[in-house]
mmCIF file of C-alpha atoms in Angstrom:
data_model
loop_
_atom_site.group_PDB
_atom_site.id
_atom_site.type_symbol
_atom_site.label_atom_id
_atom_site.label_comp_id
_atom_site.label_asym_id
_atom_site.label_seq_id
_atom_site.Cartn_x
_atom_site.Cartn_y
_atom_site.Cartn_z
ATOM 1 C CA UNK A 1 -0.078 -0.035 0.238
ATOM 2 C CA UNK A 2 2.599 2.354 -0.070
ATOM 3 C CA UNK A 3 2.587 5.579 -2.793
ATOM 4 C CA UNK A 4 5.085 5.207 -6.079
ATOM 5 C CA UNK A 5 8.274 5.649 -6.018
ATOM 6 C CA UNK A 6 7.798 3.414 -2.530
ATOM 7 C CA UNK A 7 6.181 1.369 -4.608
ATOM 8 C CA UNK A 8 4.585 -0.955 -8.045
ATOM 9 C CA UNK A 9 1.558 0.327 -9.100
ATOM 10 C CA UNK A 10 -0.677 0.242 -6.150
ATOM 11 C CA UNK A 11 -4.105 0.855 -6.993
ATOM 12 C CA UNK A 12 -3.562 -1.584 -9.144
ATOM 13 C CA UNK A 13 -2.268 -4.450 -7.464
ATOM 14 C CA UNK A 14 -5.049 -3.111 -4.559
ATOM 15 C CA UNK A 15 -8.112 -3.196 -7.204
ATOM 16 C CA UNK A 16 -6.708 -6.833 -8.307
ATOM 17 C CA UNK A 17 -6.430 -8.866 -4.704
ATOM 18 C CA UNK A 18 -10.031 -7.318 -4.735
ATOM 19 C CA UNK A 19 -11.410 -8.454 -6.796
ATOM 20 C CA UNK A 20 -10.001 -12.199 -6.332
ATOM 21 C CA UNK A 21 -12.095 -11.756 -2.940
ATOM 22 C CA UNK A 22 -15.380 -13.150 -3.773
ATOM 23 C CA UNK A 23 -14.370 -16.126 -5.187
ATOM 24 C CA UNK A 24 -12.473 -17.021 -1.761
ATOM 25 C CA UNK A 25 -16.176 -17.258 -0.057
ATOM 26 C CA UNK A 26 -13.714 -15.989 2.955
ATOM 27 C CA UNK A 27 -14.287 -15.854 6.350
ATOM 28 C CA UNK A 28 -12.082 -13.544 7.518
ATOM 29 C CA UNK A 29 -8.729 -12.378 5.990
ATOM 30 C CA UNK A 30 -5.811 -10.894 8.034
ATOM 31 C CA UNK A 31 -3.672 -8.429 5.512
ATOM 32 C CA UNK A 32 -0.641 -6.964 7.168
ATOM 33 C CA UNK A 33 1.820 -3.841 5.304
ATOM 34 C CA UNK A 34 -1.248 -1.416 4.394
ATOM 35 C CA UNK A 35 -0.097 1.653 5.523
ATOM 36 C CA UNK A 36 -1.558 4.627 3.480
ATOM 37 C CA UNK A 37 -5.825 5.401 4.550
ATOM 38 C CA UNK A 38 -5.911 4.722 0.742
ATOM 39 C CA UNK A 39 -5.114 1.768 0.739
ATOM 40 C CA UNK A 40 -7.466 0.050 3.566
ATOM 41 C CA UNK A 41 -10.664 1.825 2.253
ATOM 42 C CA UNK A 42 -10.065 0.445 -1.152
ATOM 43 C CA UNK A 43 -9.262 -3.451 0.464
ATOM 44 C CA UNK A 44 -12.194 -2.035 2.524
ATOM 45 C CA UNK A 45 -14.649 -1.518 0.027
ATOM 46 C CA UNK A 46 -13.448 -4.482 -1.810
ATOM 47 C CA UNK A 47 -13.985 -6.716 1.443
ATOM 48 C CA UNK A 48 -17.754 -4.818 1.250
ATOM 49 C CA UNK A 49 -18.302 -6.265 -1.919
ATOM 50 C CA UNK A 50 -17.204 -9.989 -1.446
ATOM 51 C CA UNK A 51 -19.495 -10.271 2.100
ATOM 52 C CA UNK A 52 -17.189 -9.016 3.975
ATOM 53 C CA UNK A 53 -18.954 -6.219 5.490
ATOM 54 C CA UNK A 54 -17.153 -5.738 8.901
ATOM 55 C CA UNK A 55 -14.228 -4.160 8.678
ATOM 56 C CA UNK A 56 -11.206 -3.027 11.749
ATOM 57 C CA UNK A 57 -8.501 -0.729 10.890
ATOM 58 C CA UNK A 58 -6.321 1.758 12.865
ATOM 59 C CA UNK A 59 -7.465 5.018 12.549
ATOM 60 C CA UNK A 60 -3.498 6.903 11.305
ATOM 61 C CA UNK A 61 -3.097 7.854 8.394
ATOM 62 C CA UNK A 62 0.145 6.910 8.539
ATOM 63 C CA UNK A 63 1.021 3.955 10.000
ATOM 64 C CA UNK A 64 -0.897 2.958 12.654
ATOM 65 C CA UNK A 65 0.777 -0.782 12.801
ATOM 66 C CA UNK A 66 -0.195 -1.654 8.700
ATOM 67 C CA UNK A 67 -2.867 -4.257 9.682
ATOM 68 C CA UNK A 68 -6.272 -4.505 8.486
ATOM 69 C CA UNK A 69 -8.735 -7.694 9.102
ATOM 70 C CA UNK A 70 -12.119 -7.777 6.750
ATOM 71 C CA UNK A 71 -14.710 -10.370 8.233
ATOM 72 C CA UNK A 72 -17.764 -11.932 7.713
ATOM 73 C CA UNK A 73 -19.508 -11.833 10.802
ATOM 74 C CA UNK A 74 -19.764 -8.823 13.094
ATOM 75 C CA UNK A 75 -16.580 -7.418 15.403
ATOM 76 C CA UNK A 76 -17.557 -7.645 19.068
ATOM 77 C CA UNK A 77 -14.402 -6.322 20.303
ATOM 78 C CA UNK A 78 -11.226 -4.966 18.878
ATOM 79 C CA UNK A 79 -7.848 -4.372 20.361
ATOM 80 C CA UNK A 80 -4.370 -3.272 19.082
ATOM 81 C CA UNK A 81 -1.361 -3.774 21.105
ATOM 82 C CA UNK A 82 1.642 -2.392 19.975
ATOM 83 C CA UNK A 83 5.092 -4.006 20.023
ATOM 84 C CA UNK A 84 7.503 -3.287 23.114
ATOM 85 C CA UNK A 85 10.358 -3.356 21.118
ATOM 86 C CA UNK A 86 10.082 -1.889 17.969
ATOM 87 C CA UNK A 87 12.647 -1.042 15.136
ATOM 88 C CA UNK A 88 16.076 0.564 15.491
ATOM 89 C CA UNK A 89 15.097 4.528 14.783
ATOM 90 C CA UNK A 90 18.106 5.501 13.266
ATOM 91 C CA UNK A 91 17.227 2.714 10.206
ATOM 92 C CA UNK A 92 14.823 4.836 8.979
ATOM 93 C CA UNK A 93 15.566 2.914 5.579
ATOM 94 C CA UNK A 94 13.917 -0.292 7.018
ATOM 95 C CA UNK A 95 10.724 1.398 8.286
ATOM 96 C CA UNK A 96 10.355 -0.942 11.387
ATOM 97 C CA UNK A 97 10.572 1.531 14.112
ATOM 98 C CA UNK A 98 7.646 4.596 12.524
ATOM 99 C CA UNK A 99 5.696 1.827 11.274
ATOM 100 C CA UNK A 100 3.733 1.250 15.018
ATOM 101 C CA UNK A 101 3.264 -3.298 14.298
ATOM 102 C CA UNK A 102 2.089 -5.017 16.935
ATOM 103 C CA UNK A 103 -0.910 -7.112 17.224
ATOM 104 C CA UNK A 104 -5.190 -6.541 16.946
ATOM 105 C CA UNK A 105 -6.983 -8.899 18.866
ATOM 106 C CA UNK A 106 -10.447 -9.109 17.378
ATOM 107 C CA UNK A 107 -13.710 -11.498 18.939
ATOM 108 C CA UNK A 108 -15.784 -12.541 16.118
ATOM 109 C CA UNK A 109 -19.252 -13.209 16.347
ATOM 110 C CA UNK A 110 -19.638 -16.581 14.146
ATOM 111 C CA UNK A 111 -22.473 -18.821 14.631
ATOM 112 C CA UNK A 112 -20.703 -21.440 16.106
ATOM 113 C CA UNK A 113 -19.722 -19.018 19.052
ATOM 114 C CA UNK A 114 -17.397 -15.795 20.218
ATOM 115 C CA UNK A 115 -13.950 -16.898 17.922
ATOM 116 C CA UNK A 116 -11.142 -14.831 19.028
ATOM 117 C CA UNK A 117 -9.152 -14.149 15.711
ATOM 118 C CA UNK A 118 -5.769 -11.853 15.413
ATOM 119 C CA UNK A 119 -3.157 -10.474 12.987
ATOM 120 C CA UNK A 120 0.196 -9.661 13.398
ATOM 121 C CA UNK A 121 3.544 -8.490 11.631
ATOM 122 C CA UNK A 122 6.384 -9.116 13.548
ATOM 123 C CA UNK A 123 10.282 -8.073 12.814
ATOM 124 C CA UNK A 124 11.731 -8.057 9.183
ATOM 125 C CA UNK A 125 15.386 -10.184 8.778
ATOM 126 C CA UNK A 126 16.710 -7.293 5.650
ATOM 127 C CA UNK A 127 18.673 -9.448 3.397
ATOM 128 C CA UNK A 128 21.826 -7.127 4.502
ATOM 129 C CA UNK A 129 21.475 -8.133 7.543
ATOM 130 C CA UNK A 130 22.958 -11.763 9.378
ATOM 131 C CA UNK A 131 20.092 -13.878 9.893
ATOM 132 C CA UNK A 132 20.216 -13.537 14.082
ATOM 133 C CA UNK A 133 20.104 -10.082 13.619
ATOM 134 C CA UNK A 134 16.922 -9.124 15.124
ATOM 135 C CA UNK A 135 16.348 -12.154 16.712
ATOM 136 C CA UNK A 136 15.643 -11.056 19.798
ATOM 137 C CA UNK A 137 12.928 -7.642 18.805
ATOM 138 C CA UNK A 138 10.625 -10.541 16.968
ATOM 139 C CA UNK A 139 11.672 -12.904 20.150
ATOM 140 C CA UNK A 140 9.872 -9.916 22.422
ATOM 141 C CA UNK A 141 7.772 -9.596 19.529
ATOM 142 C CA UNK A 142 6.602 -14.167 20.112
ATOM 143 C CA UNK A 143 6.713 -13.570 24.235
ATOM 144 C CA UNK A 144 4.539 -10.935 24.233
ATOM 145 C CA UNK A 145 2.348 -12.267 21.461
ATOM 146 C CA UNK A 146 2.233 -15.427 23.349
ATOM 147 C CA UNK A 147 1.052 -14.015 26.929
ATOM 148 C CA UNK A 148 -1.513 -11.938 25.407
ATOM 149 C CA UNK A 149 -2.905 -15.036 24.618
ATOM 150 C CA UNK A 150 -3.088 -16.759 27.247
ATOM 151 C CA UNK A 151 -6.062 -15.698 29.060
ATOM 152 C CA UNK A 152 -8.275 -16.299 26.235
ATOM 153 C CA UNK A 153 -11.452 -18.982 26.320
ATOM 154 C CA UNK A 154 -12.922 -18.275 23.187
ATOM 155 C CA UNK A 155 -10.615 -20.844 19.952
ATOM 156 C CA UNK A 156 -8.128 -18.907 18.505
ATOM 157 C CA UNK A 157 -6.859 -18.442 14.938
ATOM 158 C CA UNK A 158 -3.518 -16.361 14.750
ATOM 159 C CA UNK A 159 -2.514 -15.426 11.439
ATOM 160 C CA UNK A 160 -0.120 -12.835 9.575
ATOM 161 C CA UNK A 161 3.758 -12.374 8.411
ATOM 162 C CA UNK A 162 5.858 -14.061 11.045
ATOM 163 C CA UNK A 163 9.648 -13.252 9.386
ATOM 164 C CA UNK A 164 10.743 -16.308 10.566
ATOM 165 C CA UNK A 165 10.684 -19.856 9.020
ATOM 166 C CA UNK A 166 9.223 -23.008 10.772
ATOM 167 C CA UNK A 167 12.796 -24.081 11.938
ATOM 168 C CA UNK A 168 13.850 -21.071 13.793
ATOM 169 C CA UNK A 169 14.143 -20.157 17.372
ATOM 170 C CA UNK A 170 10.748 -17.397 17.735
ATOM 171 C CA UNK A 171 8.432 -20.428 15.897
ATOM 172 C CA UNK A 172 9.859 -22.568 18.629
ATOM 173 C CA UNK A 173 9.112 -20.256 20.791
ATOM 174 C CA UNK A 174 5.355 -19.197 19.952
ATOM 175 C CA UNK A 175 4.293 -23.159 20.702
ATOM 176 C CA UNK A 176 6.423 -23.517 23.732
ATOM 177 C CA UNK A 177 4.716 -20.153 25.313
ATOM 178 C CA UNK A 178 1.592 -20.493 23.661
ATOM 179 C CA UNK A 179 0.315 -23.815 22.713
ATOM 180 C CA UNK A 180 -1.142 -22.541 18.478
ATOM 181 C CA UNK A 181 -0.449 -24.948 16.287
ATOM 182 C CA UNK A 182 0.439 -24.786 13.044
ATOM 183 C CA UNK A 183 -2.955 -25.692 10.771
ATOM 184 C CA UNK A 184 -1.076 -25.723 7.673
ATOM 185 C CA UNK A 185 1.158 -27.852 8.331
ATOM 186 C CA UNK A 186 -1.417 -30.088 9.867
ATOM 187 C CA UNK A 187 -2.447 -30.587 7.237
ATOM 188 C CA UNK A 188 0.437 -31.836 5.966
ATOM 189 C CA UNK A 189 -0.299 -28.912 2.534
ATOM 190 C CA UNK A 190 2.313 -26.514 4.133
ATOM 191 C CA UNK A 191 4.138 -24.932 1.608
ATOM 192 C CA UNK A 192 6.522 -21.519 0.534
ATOM 193 C CA UNK A 193 5.153 -18.237 0.596
ATOM 194 C CA UNK A 194 8.402 -16.416 0.364
ATOM 195 C CA UNK A 195 8.951 -17.568 -3.708
ATOM 196 C CA UNK A 196 11.789 -16.588 -6.144
ATOM 197 C CA UNK A 197 10.011 -16.755 -8.858
ATOM 198 C CA UNK A 198 7.681 -13.286 -7.852
ATOM 199 C CA UNK A 199 8.961 -10.875 -9.370
ATOM 200 C CA UNK A 200 9.379 -8.237 -6.308
ATOM 201 C CA UNK A 201 11.419 -10.838 -5.096
ATOM 202 C CA UNK A 202 13.796 -10.533 -8.725
ATOM 203 C CA UNK A 203 17.638 -11.013 -7.935
ATOM 204 C CA UNK A 204 17.202 -12.586 -4.098
ATOM 205 C CA UNK A 205 19.474 -15.743 -3.640
ATOM 206 C CA UNK A 206 17.726 -17.215 -1.197
ATOM 207 C CA UNK A 207 15.339 -19.988 -1.561
ATOM 208 C CA UNK A 208 12.085 -20.450 -1.288
ATOM 209 C CA UNK A 209 10.707 -19.961 2.179
ATOM 210 C CA UNK A 210 7.916 -19.719 4.660
ATOM 211 C CA UNK A 211 6.994 -16.800 6.904
ATOM 212 C CA UNK A 212 3.295 -16.887 6.779
ATOM 213 C CA UNK A 213 1.581 -18.502 9.011
ATOM 214 C CA UNK A 214 -1.989 -19.673 9.842
ATOM 215 C CA UNK A 215 -1.784 -20.482 13.792
ATOM 216 C CA UNK A 216 -4.756 -22.307 16.438
ATOM 217 C CA UNK A 217 -5.539 -23.173 19.786
ATOM 218 C CA UNK A 218 -8.446 -24.961 21.345
ATOM 219 C CA UNK A 219 -11.171 -23.014 22.960
ATOM 220 C CA UNK A 220 -11.770 -23.944 26.908
ATOM 221 C CA UNK A 221 -14.791 -26.320 25.568
ATOM 222 C CA UNK A 222 -14.430 -25.469 21.615
ATOM 223 C CA UNK A 223 -11.872 -27.871 19.235
ATOM 224 C CA UNK A 224 -10.254 -26.310 16.346
ATOM 225 C CA UNK A 225 -9.028 -28.813 13.513
ATOM 226 C CA UNK A 226 -7.975 -27.331 10.515
ATOM 227 C CA UNK A 227 -9.334 -29.438 7.476
ATOM 228 C CA UNK A 228 -7.406 -28.374 4.062
ATOM 229 C CA UNK A 229 -4.860 -25.538 3.290
ATOM 230 C CA UNK A 230 -3.762 -23.712 0.132
ATOM 231 C CA UNK A 231 -1.630 -20.660 -1.504
ATOM 232 C CA UNK A 232 -3.084 -18.175 -2.917
ATOM 233 C CA UNK A 233 -2.152 -15.116 -4.408
ATOM 234 C CA UNK A 234 0.980 -16.640 -5.868
ATOM 235 C CA UNK A 235 0.735 -15.803 -9.553
ATOM 236 C CA UNK A 236 0.631 -13.550 -11.851
ATOM 237 C CA UNK A 237 -2.216 -10.983 -12.171
ATOM 238 C CA UNK A 238 -4.795 -10.876 -14.613
ATOM 239 C CA UNK A 239 -2.774 -9.824 -18.413
ATOM 240 C CA UNK A 240 0.466 -9.018 -15.979
ATOM 241 C CA UNK A 241 3.787 -9.649 -15.133
ATOM 242 C CA UNK A 242 3.263 -7.377 -12.394
ATOM 243 C CA UNK A 243 2.745 -10.108 -8.510
ATOM 244 C CA UNK A 244 -0.134 -8.944 -5.879
ATOM 245 C CA UNK A 245 2.573 -8.876 -3.112
ATOM 246 C CA UNK A 246 5.772 -9.741 -2.705
ATOM 247 C CA UNK A 247 4.064 -12.516 -0.560
ATOM 248 C CA UNK A 248 1.802 -15.607 -1.149
ATOM 249 C CA UNK A 249 -1.255 -15.630 1.021
ATOM 250 C CA UNK A 250 -2.425 -18.937 2.905
ATOM 251 C CA UNK A 251 -5.634 -19.617 3.017
ATOM 252 C CA UNK A 252 -6.845 -22.232 5.549
ATOM 253 C CA UNK A 253 -10.099 -23.834 6.353
ATOM 254 C CA UNK A 254 -11.196 -24.649 9.983
ATOM 255 C CA UNK A 255 -12.962 -26.611 12.105
ATOM 256 C CA UNK A 256 -14.123 -25.506 15.345
ATOM 257 C CA UNK A 257 -16.526 -28.350 16.637
ATOM 258 C CA UNK A 258 -17.721 -28.677 20.840
ATOM 259 C CA UNK A 259 -15.590 -31.347 22.496
ATOM 260 C CA UNK A 260 -12.326 -32.547 24.729
ATOM 261 C CA UNK A 261 -9.814 -29.839 24.399
ATOM 262 C CA UNK A 262 -5.958 -29.282 25.692
ATOM 263 C CA UNK A 263 -7.084 -25.930 27.302
ATOM 264 C CA UNK A 264 -6.065 -24.057 28.995
ATOM 265 C CA UNK A 265 -2.264 -23.954 27.898
ATOM 266 C CA UNK A 266 1.013 -24.223 30.261
ATOM 267 C CA UNK A 267 3.787 -22.365 28.885
ATOM 268 C CA UNK A 268 6.583 -24.824 28.434
ATOM 269 C CA UNK A 269 10.383 -24.718 30.269
ATOM 270 C CA UNK A 270 11.797 -24.646 27.216
ATOM 271 C CA UNK A 271 10.787 -22.515 25.715
ATOM 272 C CA UNK A 272 10.580 -20.243 28.795
ATOM 273 C CA UNK A 273 14.455 -20.407 29.076
ATOM 274 C CA UNK A 274 15.214 -20.271 25.362
ATOM 275 C CA UNK A 275 13.231 -16.508 25.065
ATOM 276 C CA UNK A 276 14.716 -15.895 28.275
ATOM 277 C CA UNK A 277 18.602 -16.639 26.282
ATOM 278 C CA UNK A 278 17.480 -14.854 23.794
ATOM 279 C CA UNK A 279 16.126 -12.147 25.440
ATOM 280 C CA UNK A 280 18.951 -11.387 27.883
ATOM 281 C CA UNK A 281 21.582 -11.895 25.259
ATOM 282 C CA UNK A 282 19.978 -8.513 23.371
ATOM 283 C CA UNK A 283 20.862 -7.411 19.672
#
C-alpha cells in the first residue's frame, strides 16, 4: 500500500486483490503492510462487495501497524497491542520503528459462537543483515503475543507475516509459550510463501521459504481443527507479469466443534528458557 515510487502500481494491485475476494468464500481475512488510509479504504470497499462487511483498521492515516482485518461476522471487540520491542529508530530505511507494528485482537461473533482472531506482523529479517540480527526483537514480539493470548478462552486463530521459518528459534518459542499449532502443517500441505519466482524478489538468492502462517488453538470447550490449506495470490495479476504482493497468501479451512480440548495451555519450560536467553543476549 505504499505510494509510488516506493511501490509498484499499488492501486492496480489493490484492486486486483479485491477482485479475487468473492471467489475465496472467506469468513475473515488478515492483511499486513496496508500502510495508508487510502489503501485500506480500497480493500474495505472490495471486502464489502465480497460479503466481508465488517472491518477493523487502525485510525492512523499513515502506519498504525499496517494491519487490516475484514470479516463476514460482526466484530464484538477489537484491541490493538503495539509491540514493546520495535525496530531501530536510526534505520529509517527499514521503517520498522515508525510503522507501529503489533497485533490486533478481535472477538468475532460467528454462528458457532465467539472466535478470537489475531492479525500480526513481526520484525522483518532484511536481506542485508545476518540472519540473527533482529532475533531478539522478533523473540520479544513472540513473547508479548504469546503472553497476551494466554487469557483467551475462545477458540483462537492467529494469522500474519511472522518473518521466521518453521525451524527457527522464534517458531519454537511461540509454540512452547502459547500452545498455538501450525494449521497448514497439520493438513500436510504447508507451502512456501516467499517465492523466488515472484517478480518483487527478482535477483534474490534466498531459497523459497515459508514465513506467513495461520496458527490455531482450542478454546475452553471448543476444538479447532484444520481441514485444508492452500497457497493463494501466488501468480501474476491477470493480463500482467505484475504480482499481487511480494508474499503469497495462505488460505485455511478450519472447523470448530464442541468437545474435549487441550485448554488451558501451560507455557513449557524449554521455551521459557530459550526466550530468556535470547532476550538476555539482546541484539
